[in-house]
Coordinates of C-alpha atoms and ligand atoms in Angstrom, one line a residue:
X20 CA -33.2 -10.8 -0.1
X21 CA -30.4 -8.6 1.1
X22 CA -28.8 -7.3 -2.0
X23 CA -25.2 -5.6 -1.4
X24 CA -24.7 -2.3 -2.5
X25 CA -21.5 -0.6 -3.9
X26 CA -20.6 3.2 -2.3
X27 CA -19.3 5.6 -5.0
X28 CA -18.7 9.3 -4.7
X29 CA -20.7 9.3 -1.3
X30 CA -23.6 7.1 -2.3
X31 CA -25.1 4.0 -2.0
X32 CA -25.2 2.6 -5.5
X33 CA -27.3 -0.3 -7.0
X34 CA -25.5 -2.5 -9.1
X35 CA -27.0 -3.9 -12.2
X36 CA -25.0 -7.1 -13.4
X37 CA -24.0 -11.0 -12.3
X38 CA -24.6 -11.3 -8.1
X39 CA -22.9 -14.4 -5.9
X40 CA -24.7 -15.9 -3.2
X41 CA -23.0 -15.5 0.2
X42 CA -23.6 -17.9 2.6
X43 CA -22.9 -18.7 6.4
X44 CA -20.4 -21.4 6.9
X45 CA -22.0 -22.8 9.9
X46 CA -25.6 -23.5 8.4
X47 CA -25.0 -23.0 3.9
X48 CA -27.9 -20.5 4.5
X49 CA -27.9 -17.7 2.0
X50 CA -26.9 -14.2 3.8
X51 CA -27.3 -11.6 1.0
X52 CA -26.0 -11.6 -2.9
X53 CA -22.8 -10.0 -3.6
X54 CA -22.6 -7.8 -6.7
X55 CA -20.1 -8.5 -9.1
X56 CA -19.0 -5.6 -10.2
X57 CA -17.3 -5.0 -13.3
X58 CA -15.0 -2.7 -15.6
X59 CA -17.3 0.1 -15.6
X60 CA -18.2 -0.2 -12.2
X61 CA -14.5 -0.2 -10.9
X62 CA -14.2 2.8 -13.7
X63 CA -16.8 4.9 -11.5
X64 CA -15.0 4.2 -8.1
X65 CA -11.6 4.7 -9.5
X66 CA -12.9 8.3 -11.1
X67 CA -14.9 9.6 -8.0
X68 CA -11.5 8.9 -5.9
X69 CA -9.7 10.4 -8.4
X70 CA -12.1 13.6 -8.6
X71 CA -11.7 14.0 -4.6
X72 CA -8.3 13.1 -4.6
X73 CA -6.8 16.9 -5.2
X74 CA -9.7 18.9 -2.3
X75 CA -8.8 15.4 0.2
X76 CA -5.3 15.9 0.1
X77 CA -5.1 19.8 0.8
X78 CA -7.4 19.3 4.0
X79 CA -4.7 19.6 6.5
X80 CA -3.4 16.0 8.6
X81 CA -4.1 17.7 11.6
X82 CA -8.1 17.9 10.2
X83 CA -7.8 14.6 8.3
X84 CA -7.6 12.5 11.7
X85 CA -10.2 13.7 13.3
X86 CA -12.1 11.7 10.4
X87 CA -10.2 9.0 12.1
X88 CA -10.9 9.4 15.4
X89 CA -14.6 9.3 15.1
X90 CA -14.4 6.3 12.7
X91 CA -12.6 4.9 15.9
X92 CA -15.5 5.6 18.0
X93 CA -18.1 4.7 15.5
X94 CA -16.2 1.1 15.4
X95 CA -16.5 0.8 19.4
X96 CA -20.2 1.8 19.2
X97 CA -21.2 -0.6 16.0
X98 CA -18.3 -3.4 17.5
X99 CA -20.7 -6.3 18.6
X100 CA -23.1 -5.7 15.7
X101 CA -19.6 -6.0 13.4
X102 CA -18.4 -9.0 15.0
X103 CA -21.5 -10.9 14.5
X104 CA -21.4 -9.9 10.8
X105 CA -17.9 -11.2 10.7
X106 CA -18.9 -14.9 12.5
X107 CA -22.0 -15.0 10.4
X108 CA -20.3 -14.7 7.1
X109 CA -17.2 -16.2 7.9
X110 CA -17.5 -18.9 10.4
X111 CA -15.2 -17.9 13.2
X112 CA -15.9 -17.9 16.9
X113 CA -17.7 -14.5 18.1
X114 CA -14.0 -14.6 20.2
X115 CA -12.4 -14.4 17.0
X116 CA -14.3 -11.8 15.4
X117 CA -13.8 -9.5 18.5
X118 CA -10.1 -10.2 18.6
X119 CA -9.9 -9.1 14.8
X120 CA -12.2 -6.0 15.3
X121 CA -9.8 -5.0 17.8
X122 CA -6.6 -4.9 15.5
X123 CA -8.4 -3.1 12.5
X124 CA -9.5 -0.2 15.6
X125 CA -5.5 -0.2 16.4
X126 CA -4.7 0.6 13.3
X127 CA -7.1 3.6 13.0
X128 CA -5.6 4.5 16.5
X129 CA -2.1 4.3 15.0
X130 CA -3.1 6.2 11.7
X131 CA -4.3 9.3 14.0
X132 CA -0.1 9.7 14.3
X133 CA 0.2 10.7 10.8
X134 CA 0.7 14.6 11.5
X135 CA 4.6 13.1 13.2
X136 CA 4.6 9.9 11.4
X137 CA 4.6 12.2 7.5
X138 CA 6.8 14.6 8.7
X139 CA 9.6 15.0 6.5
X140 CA 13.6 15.9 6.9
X141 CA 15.4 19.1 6.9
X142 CA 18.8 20.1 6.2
X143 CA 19.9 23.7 6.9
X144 CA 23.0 24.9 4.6
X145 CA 23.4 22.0 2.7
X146 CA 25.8 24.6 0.8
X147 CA 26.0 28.4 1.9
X148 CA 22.6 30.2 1.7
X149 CA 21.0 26.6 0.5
X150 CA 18.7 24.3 2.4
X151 CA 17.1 20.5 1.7
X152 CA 14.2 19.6 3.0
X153 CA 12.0 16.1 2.2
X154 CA 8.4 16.2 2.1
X155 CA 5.8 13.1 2.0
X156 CA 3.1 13.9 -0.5
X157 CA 0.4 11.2 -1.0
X158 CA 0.5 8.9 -4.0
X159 CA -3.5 9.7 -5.1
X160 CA -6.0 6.6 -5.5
X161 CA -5.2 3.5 -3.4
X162 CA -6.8 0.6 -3.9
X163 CA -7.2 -2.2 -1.3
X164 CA -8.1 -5.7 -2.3
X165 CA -9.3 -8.0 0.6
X166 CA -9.3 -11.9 1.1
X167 CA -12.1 -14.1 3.1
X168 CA -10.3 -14.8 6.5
X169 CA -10.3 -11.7 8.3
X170 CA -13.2 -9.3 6.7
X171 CA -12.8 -6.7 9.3
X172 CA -9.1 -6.2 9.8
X173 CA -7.5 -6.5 6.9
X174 CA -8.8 -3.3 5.2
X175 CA -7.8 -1.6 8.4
X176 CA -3.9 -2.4 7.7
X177 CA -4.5 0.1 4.4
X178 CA -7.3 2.4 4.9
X179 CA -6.4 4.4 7.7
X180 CA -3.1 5.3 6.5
X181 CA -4.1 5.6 3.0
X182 CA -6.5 8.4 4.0
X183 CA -5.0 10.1 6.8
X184 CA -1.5 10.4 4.4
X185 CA -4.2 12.2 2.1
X186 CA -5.1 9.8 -0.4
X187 CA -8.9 8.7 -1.8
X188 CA -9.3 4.9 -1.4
X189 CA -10.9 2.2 -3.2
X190 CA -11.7 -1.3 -1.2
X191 CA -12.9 -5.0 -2.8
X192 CA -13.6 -7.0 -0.1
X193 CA -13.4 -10.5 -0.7
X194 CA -17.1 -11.9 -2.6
X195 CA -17.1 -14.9 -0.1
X196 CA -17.4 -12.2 3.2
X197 CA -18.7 -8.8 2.0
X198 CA -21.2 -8.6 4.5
X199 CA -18.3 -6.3 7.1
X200 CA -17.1 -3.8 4.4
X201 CA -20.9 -3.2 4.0
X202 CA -21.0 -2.0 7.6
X203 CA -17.9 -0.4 7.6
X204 CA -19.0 1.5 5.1
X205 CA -22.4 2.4 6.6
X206 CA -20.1 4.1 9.5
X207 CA -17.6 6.1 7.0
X208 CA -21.1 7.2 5.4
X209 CA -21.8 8.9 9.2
X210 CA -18.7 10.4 9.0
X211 CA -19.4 13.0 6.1
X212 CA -16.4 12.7 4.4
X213 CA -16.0 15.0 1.4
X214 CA -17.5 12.6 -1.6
X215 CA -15.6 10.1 -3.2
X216 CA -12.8 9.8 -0.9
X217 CA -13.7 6.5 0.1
X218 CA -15.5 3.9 -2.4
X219 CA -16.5 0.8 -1.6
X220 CA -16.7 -1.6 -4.9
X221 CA -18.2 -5.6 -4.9
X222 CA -16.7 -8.2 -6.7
X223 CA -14.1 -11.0 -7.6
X224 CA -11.4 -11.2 -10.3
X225 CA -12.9 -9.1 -12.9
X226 CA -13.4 -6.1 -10.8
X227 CA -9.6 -7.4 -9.7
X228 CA -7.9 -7.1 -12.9
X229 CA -10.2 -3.7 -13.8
X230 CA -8.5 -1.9 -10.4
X231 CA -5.0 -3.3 -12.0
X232 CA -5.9 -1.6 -15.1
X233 CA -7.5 1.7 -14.2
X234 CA -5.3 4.4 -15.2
X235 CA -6.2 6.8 -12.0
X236 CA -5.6 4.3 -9.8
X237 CA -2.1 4.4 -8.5
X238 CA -1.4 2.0 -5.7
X239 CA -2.8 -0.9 -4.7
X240 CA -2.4 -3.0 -1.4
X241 CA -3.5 -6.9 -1.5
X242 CA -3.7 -9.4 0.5
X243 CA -4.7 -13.1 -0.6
X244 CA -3.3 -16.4 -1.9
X245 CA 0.2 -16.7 -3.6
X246 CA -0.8 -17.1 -6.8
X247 CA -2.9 -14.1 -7.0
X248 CA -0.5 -12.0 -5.2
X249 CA 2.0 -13.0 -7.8
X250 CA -0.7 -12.1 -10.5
X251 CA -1.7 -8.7 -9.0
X252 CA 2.3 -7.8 -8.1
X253 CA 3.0 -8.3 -11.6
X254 CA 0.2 -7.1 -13.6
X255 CA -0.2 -3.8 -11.4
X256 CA 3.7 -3.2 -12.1
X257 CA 3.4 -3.4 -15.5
X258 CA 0.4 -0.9 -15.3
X259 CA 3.1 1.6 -13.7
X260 CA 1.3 1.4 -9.9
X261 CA 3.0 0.5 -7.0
X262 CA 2.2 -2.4 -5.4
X263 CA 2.6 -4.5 -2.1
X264 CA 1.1 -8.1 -2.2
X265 CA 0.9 -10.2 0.7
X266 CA 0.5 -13.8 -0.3
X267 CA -0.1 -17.4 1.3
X268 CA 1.9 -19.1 4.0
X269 CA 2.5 -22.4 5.4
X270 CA 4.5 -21.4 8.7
X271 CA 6.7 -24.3 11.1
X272 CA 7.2 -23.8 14.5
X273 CA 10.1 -25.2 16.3
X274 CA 9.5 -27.5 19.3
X275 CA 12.8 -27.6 21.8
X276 CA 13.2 -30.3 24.6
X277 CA 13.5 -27.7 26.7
X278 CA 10.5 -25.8 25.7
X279 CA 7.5 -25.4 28.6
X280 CA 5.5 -28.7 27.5
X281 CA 1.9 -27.2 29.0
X282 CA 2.6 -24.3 27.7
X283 CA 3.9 -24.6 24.3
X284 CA 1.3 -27.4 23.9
X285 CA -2.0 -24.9 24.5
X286 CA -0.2 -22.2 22.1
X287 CA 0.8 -24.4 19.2
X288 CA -3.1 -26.0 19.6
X289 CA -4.1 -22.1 19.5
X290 CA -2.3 -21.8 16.4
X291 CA -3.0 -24.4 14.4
X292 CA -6.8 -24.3 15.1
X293 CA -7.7 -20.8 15.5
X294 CA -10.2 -19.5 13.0
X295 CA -9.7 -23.0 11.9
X296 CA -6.6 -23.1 10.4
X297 CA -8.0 -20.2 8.2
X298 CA -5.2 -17.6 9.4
X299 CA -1.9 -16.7 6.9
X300 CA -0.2 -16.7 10.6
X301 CA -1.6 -20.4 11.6
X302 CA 0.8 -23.2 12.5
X303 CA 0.7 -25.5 9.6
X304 CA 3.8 -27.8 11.1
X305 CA 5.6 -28.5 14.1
X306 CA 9.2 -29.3 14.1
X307 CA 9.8 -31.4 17.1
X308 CA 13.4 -31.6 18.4
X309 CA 15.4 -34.3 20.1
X310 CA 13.1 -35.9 23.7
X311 CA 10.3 -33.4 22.8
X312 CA 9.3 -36.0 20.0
X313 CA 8.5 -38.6 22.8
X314 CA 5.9 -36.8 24.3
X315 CA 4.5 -33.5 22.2
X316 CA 2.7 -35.6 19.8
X317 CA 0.4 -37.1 22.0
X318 CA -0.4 -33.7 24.4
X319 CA -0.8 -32.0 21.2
X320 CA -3.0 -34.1 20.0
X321 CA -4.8 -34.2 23.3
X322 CA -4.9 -30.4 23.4
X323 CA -6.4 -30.5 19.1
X324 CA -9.3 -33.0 20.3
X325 CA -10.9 -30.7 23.0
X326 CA -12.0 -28.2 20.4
X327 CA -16.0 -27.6 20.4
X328 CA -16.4 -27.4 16.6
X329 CA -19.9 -25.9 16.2
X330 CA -21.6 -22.3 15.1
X331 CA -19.3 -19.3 16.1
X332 CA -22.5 -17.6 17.4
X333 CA -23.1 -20.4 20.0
X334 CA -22.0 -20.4 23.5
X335 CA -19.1 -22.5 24.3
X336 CA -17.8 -23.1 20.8
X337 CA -13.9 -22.6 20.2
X338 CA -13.4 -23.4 16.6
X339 CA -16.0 -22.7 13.2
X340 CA -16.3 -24.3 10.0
X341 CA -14.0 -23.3 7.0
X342 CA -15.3 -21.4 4.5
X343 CA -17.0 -23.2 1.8
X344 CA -18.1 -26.8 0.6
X345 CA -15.4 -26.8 -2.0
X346 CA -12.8 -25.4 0.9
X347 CA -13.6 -28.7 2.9
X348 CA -13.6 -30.5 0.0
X349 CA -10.0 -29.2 -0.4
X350 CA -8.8 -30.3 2.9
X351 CA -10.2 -33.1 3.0
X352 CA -8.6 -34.5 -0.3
X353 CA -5.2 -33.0 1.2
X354 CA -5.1 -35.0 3.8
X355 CA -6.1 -37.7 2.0
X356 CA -2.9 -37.7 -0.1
X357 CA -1.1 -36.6 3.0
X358 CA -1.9 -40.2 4.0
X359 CA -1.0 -41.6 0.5
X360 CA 2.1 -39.9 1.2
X361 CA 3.3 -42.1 4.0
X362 CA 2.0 -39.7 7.0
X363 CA 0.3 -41.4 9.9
X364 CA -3.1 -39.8 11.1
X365 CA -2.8 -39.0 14.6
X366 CA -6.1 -37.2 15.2
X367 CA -8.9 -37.5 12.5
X368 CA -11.2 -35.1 11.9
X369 CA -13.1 -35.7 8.6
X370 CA -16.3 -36.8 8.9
X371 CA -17.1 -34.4 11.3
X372 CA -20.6 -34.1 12.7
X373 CA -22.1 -31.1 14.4
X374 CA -25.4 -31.8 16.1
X375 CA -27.9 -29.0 14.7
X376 CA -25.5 -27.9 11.8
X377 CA -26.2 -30.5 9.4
X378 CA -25.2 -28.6 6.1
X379 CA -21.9 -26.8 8.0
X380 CA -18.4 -26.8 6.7
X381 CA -17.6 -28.1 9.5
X382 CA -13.4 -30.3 10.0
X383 CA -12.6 -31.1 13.1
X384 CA -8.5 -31.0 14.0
X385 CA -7.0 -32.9 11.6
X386 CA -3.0 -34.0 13.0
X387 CA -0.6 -35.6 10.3
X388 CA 2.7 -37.2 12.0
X389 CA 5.8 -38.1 10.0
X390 CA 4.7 -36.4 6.6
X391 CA 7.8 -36.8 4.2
X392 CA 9.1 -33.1 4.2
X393 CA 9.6 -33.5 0.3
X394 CA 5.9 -34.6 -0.3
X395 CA 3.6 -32.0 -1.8
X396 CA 1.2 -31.4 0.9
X397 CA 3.9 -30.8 3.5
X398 CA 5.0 -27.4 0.8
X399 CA 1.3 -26.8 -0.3
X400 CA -0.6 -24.2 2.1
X401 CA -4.1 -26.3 3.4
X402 CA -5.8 -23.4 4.9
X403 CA -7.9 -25.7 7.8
X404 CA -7.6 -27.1 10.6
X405 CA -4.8 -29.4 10.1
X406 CA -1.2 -29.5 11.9
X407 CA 1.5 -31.8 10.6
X408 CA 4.6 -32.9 12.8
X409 CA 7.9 -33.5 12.0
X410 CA 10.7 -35.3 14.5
X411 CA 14.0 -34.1 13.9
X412 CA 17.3 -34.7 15.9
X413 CA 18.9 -30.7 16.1
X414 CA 17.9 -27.3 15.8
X415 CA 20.1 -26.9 13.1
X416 CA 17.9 -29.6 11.2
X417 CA 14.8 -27.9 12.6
X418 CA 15.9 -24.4 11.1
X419 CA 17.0 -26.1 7.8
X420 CA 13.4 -27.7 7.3
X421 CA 12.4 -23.9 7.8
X422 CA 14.4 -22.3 5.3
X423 CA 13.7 -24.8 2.8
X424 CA 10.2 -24.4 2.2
X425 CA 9.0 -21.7 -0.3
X426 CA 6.8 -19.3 2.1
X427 CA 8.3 -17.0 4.9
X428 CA 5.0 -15.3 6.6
X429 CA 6.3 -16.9 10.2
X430 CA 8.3 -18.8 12.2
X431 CA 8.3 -19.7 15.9
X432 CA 10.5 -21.4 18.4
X433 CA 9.5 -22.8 21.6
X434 CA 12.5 -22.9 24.2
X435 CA 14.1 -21.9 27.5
X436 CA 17.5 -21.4 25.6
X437 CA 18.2 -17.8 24.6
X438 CA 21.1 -18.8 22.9
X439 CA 18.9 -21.0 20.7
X440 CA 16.0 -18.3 20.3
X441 CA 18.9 -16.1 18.9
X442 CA 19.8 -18.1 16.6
X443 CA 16.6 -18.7 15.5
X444 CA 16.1 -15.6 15.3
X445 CA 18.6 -15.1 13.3
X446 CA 18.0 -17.7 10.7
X447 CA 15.6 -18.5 10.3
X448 CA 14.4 -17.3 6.8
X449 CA 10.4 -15.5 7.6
X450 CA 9.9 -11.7 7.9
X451 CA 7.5 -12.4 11.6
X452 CA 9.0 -14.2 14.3
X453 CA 7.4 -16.0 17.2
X454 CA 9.5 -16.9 20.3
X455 CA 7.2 -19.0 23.1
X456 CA 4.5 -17.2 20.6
X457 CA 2.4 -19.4 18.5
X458 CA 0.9 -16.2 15.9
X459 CA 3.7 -13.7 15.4
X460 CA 0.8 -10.9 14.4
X461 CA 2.8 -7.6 14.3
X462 CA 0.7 -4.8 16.7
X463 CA -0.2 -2.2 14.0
X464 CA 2.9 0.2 14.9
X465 CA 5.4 -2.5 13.4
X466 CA 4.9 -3.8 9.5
X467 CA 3.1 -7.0 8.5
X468 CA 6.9 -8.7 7.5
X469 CA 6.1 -11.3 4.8
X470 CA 8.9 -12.8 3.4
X471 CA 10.0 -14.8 0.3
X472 CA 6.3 -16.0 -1.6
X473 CA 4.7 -14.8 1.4
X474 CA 4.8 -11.0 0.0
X475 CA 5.6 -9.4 -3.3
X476 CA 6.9 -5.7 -3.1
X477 CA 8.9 -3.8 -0.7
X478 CA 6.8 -2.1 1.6
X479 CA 4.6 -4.0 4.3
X480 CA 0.8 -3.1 5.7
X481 CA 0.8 -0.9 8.6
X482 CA 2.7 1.1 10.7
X483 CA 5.6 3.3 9.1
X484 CA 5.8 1.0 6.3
X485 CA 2.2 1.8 5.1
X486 CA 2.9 5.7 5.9
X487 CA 5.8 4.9 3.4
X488 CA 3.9 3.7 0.8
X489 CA 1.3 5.7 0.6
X490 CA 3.2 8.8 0.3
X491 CA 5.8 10.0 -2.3
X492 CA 8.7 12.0 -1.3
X493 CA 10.0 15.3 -3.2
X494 CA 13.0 16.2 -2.0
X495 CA 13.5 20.5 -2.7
X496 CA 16.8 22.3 -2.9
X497 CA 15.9 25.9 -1.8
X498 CA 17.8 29.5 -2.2
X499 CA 16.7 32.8 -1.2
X500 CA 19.2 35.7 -2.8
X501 CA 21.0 37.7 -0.3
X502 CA 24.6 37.3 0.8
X503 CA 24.1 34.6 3.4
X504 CA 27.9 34.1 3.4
X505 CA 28.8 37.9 5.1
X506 CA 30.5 38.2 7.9
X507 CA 28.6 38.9 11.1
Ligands
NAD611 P1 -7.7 -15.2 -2.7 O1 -6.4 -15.0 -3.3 O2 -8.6 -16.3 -3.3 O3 -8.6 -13.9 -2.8 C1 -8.1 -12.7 -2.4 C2 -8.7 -11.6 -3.2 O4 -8.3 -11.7 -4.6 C3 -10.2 -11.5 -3.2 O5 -10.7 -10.2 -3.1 C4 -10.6 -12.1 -4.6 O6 -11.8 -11.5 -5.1 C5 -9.4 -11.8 -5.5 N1 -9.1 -12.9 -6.4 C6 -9.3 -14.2 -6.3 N2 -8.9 -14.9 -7.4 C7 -8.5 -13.9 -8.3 C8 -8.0 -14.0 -9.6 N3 -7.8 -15.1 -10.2 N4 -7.7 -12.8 -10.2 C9 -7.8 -11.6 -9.6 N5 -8.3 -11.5 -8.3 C10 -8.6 -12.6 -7.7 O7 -7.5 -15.5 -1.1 P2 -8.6 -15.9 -0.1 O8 -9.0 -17.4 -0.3 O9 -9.8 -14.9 0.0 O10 -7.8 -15.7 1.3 C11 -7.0 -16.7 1.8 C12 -5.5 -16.5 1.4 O11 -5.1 -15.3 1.9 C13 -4.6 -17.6 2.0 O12 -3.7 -18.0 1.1 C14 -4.0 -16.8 3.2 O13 -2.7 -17.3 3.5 C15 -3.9 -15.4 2.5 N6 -3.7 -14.4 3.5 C16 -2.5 -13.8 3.7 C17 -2.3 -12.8 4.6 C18 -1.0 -12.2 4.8 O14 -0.9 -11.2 5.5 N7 0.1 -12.6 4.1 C19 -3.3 -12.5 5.5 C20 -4.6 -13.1 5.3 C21 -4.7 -14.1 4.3

């Protein structure tokens, strides 16, 4: 059996302890066991980062990259192994996997900017003889903390900038999909990096709270559910760190009467059923305004039915099984009170059956119509593979049903109108918007925008907003005697 190890100080490391099965969605087939680490184990991570931390940040930016740009090329060499690692452990179409691959490489691509993107400010003669300059000095240890849904991207929004800025790095994947990290860190293994200034550590909440406690550790980057983003914002405040945590969402999209029906109807299907539903940028409902409620219910729900829901590793198939047993379980029970609720079931797709994949996690698209806005599953984030509409008259109702639930990860409009995209735009209370866009995913030179219990902190994943965060600024007042002030 394929036991995962932990990679401290430059080493593979064996980890004595508790272990978690992880298994692949698509068959319940145990993969490998998953370490979980705990206090002492963090402890060894956090103190080998911490011991590199002052040789990594005095190698120049200019020398750190190039760390980066082999990683880059490593990543394109090992990038069909990697995606099949990612389907394997977490269900998504070999499509999917590619498609994230590709945004964690961007990132290292954008990362390899740092020697402009840290530079500082400079202010000659601030007074006579006196300048004021800003510099960017990195923060120390970072931590990252990784959920399930995208096991090879999400890292990527931290790492490369964390390093390239100058900073040693601890990552937790998530236990359900640890399989990636594993290979990831088989690659920054070939890259020679001076030891400990990356560390990869298994485990669930107790290595968690142990990286929130660590006294070395000084910034950590999450991204997860609400209330665990809540707990990490909080408790890694208190410990003095700083902290960005992105959380859960439940994102509406806007349908117009003008909107390109075809169109709009193959996008919002994308959405909502991509990676199964299991996407913090997934359409969870669809606002339909005015005429478009006549007809976008039934094309969506044509569109939701000609999914192949099967094994992401199989030819043909568009959408996997969610993540685990209890997952379905989940779902399943939500749209069960969706139903109890008063919403009508316009496409079913409990029960599902997949010939070959007996023992899969497998839900087909699952569309609720007319679920009360006030109920509890219409606020509650499913995380599958189900889309619930709402029929509205305006788009000032449609943006009003936006801004009055709790998350603000994304919101998209569907129109011809520019005058109603603007003010959309404008509103509409979520930090990523999607015009005639169904996932609002920010390329990794623009921040990860969470708003409201969608993120907790001030400063996003990637782009400048990561170079931010992962630096510090000192700001120096400088004099050098001599009678600056003489005439010449
Ligand atoms: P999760 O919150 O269960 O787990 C995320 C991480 O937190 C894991 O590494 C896990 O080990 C750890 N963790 C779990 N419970 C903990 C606890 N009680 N104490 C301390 N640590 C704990 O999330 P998940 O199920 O892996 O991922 C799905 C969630 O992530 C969804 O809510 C989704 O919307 C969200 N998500 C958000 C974004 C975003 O950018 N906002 C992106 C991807 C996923």
């Amino acid at each position: 059996m394929n036991v995962l190890q932990n990679y401290i100080n430059g080493r593979w490391v064996e980890v004595e302890g508790e272990r978690l099965a992880v298994h692949n969605p698509a068959t319940n087939e145990v993969l490998a066991q998953v370490p979980l680490s705990d206090a002492g184990q963090v402890a060894q991570a956090a103190n080998a980062a911490a011991a590199a931390f002052e040789g990594w940040r005095r190698v120049p930016a200019v020398e750190r990259i190039q760390y980066l740009f082999e990683l880059k090329n490593l990543m394109e060499i090992a990038f069909d192994d990697l995606a099949r690692t990612i389907t394997l452990e977490n269900g998504k179409t070999l499509a999917e996997s590619r498609g994230e691959l590709h945004r964690a490489i961007e990132n290292v691509e954008v990362a390899c900017g740092i020697p402009t993107l840290m530079q500082g400010d400079f202010s000659e003669d601030i007074a006579v003889g006196i300048d004021e300059y800003l510099i960017r000095q990195p923060v120390g240890v970072a931590a990252v903390i990784a959920p399930f849904n995208f096991p090879g991207m999400i890292s990527f929004w931290f790492l490369p900038y964390a390093l390239a800025t100058g900073n040693t790095v601890v990552i937790k994947p998530s236990e359900r999909c640890p399989l990636t990290m594993q290979q990831v860190f088989a690659l920054l293994d070939e890259l020679n990096l001076p030891p400990g200034v990356v560390n990869l550590v298994n485990g669930g909440p107790v290595a968690v709270n142990a990286i929130l406690d660590h006294p070395a550790i000084a910034a950590v980057s999450f991204v997860g559910s609400t209330p665990v983003a809540r707990h990490i914002y909080s408790r890694g405040a208190a410990n003095g760190k700083r902290v960005q945590a992105q959380g859960g969402a439940k994102n509406p999209l806007v349908v117009m009467p003008d909107a390109d029906m075809a169109m709009t109807t193959r996008i919002v299907a994308d959405s909502a059923f991509g990676n199964a539903g299991q996407r913090c940028l997934a359409a969870s409902t669809v606002i339909v305004v005015g005429e478009a409620r006549q007809t976008f219910p039934q094309a969506i729900a044509e569109a939701a039915a000609q999914r192949v829901v099967g094994f992401g590793l199989d030819e043909g198939v568009t959408m996997g099984p969610v993540i685990t047993p209890q997952s379905k379980e989940r779902i399943q029970g939500l749209i069960e009170k969706g139903l109890a609720d008063g919403a009508q079931l316009l496409l079913d797709g409990r029960r599902a059956e997949v010939p070959g994949y007996p023992r899969g996690n497998f839900i087909k698209p699952t569309i609720l119509l007319d679920l009360p806005p006030e109920s509890e599953v219409a606020r509650t984030e499913i995380f599958g593979p189900v889309l619930t509409l709402l029929r509205v008259e305006t788009l000032d109702e449609a943006i009003a049903l936006v801004n009055g639930g709790d998350y603000g990860n994304m919101a998209c409009l569907f129109t011809e109108s520019g005058a109603a995209a603007r003010q959309f735009r404008y509103e509409a209370q979520a930090g990523n918007i999607g015009v005639n866009i169904g996932v609002a995913a920010p390329m990794a030179f623009f921040p990860f925008s969470g708003w409201k219990d969608s993120f907790f902190g001030t400063l996003h994943g990637q782009s400048r907003h990561a170079v931010e965060f992962y630096t510090q600024t000192k700001v120096v007042v400088e004099r050098w005697h001599r009678d600056w002030s003489r005439q010449f």
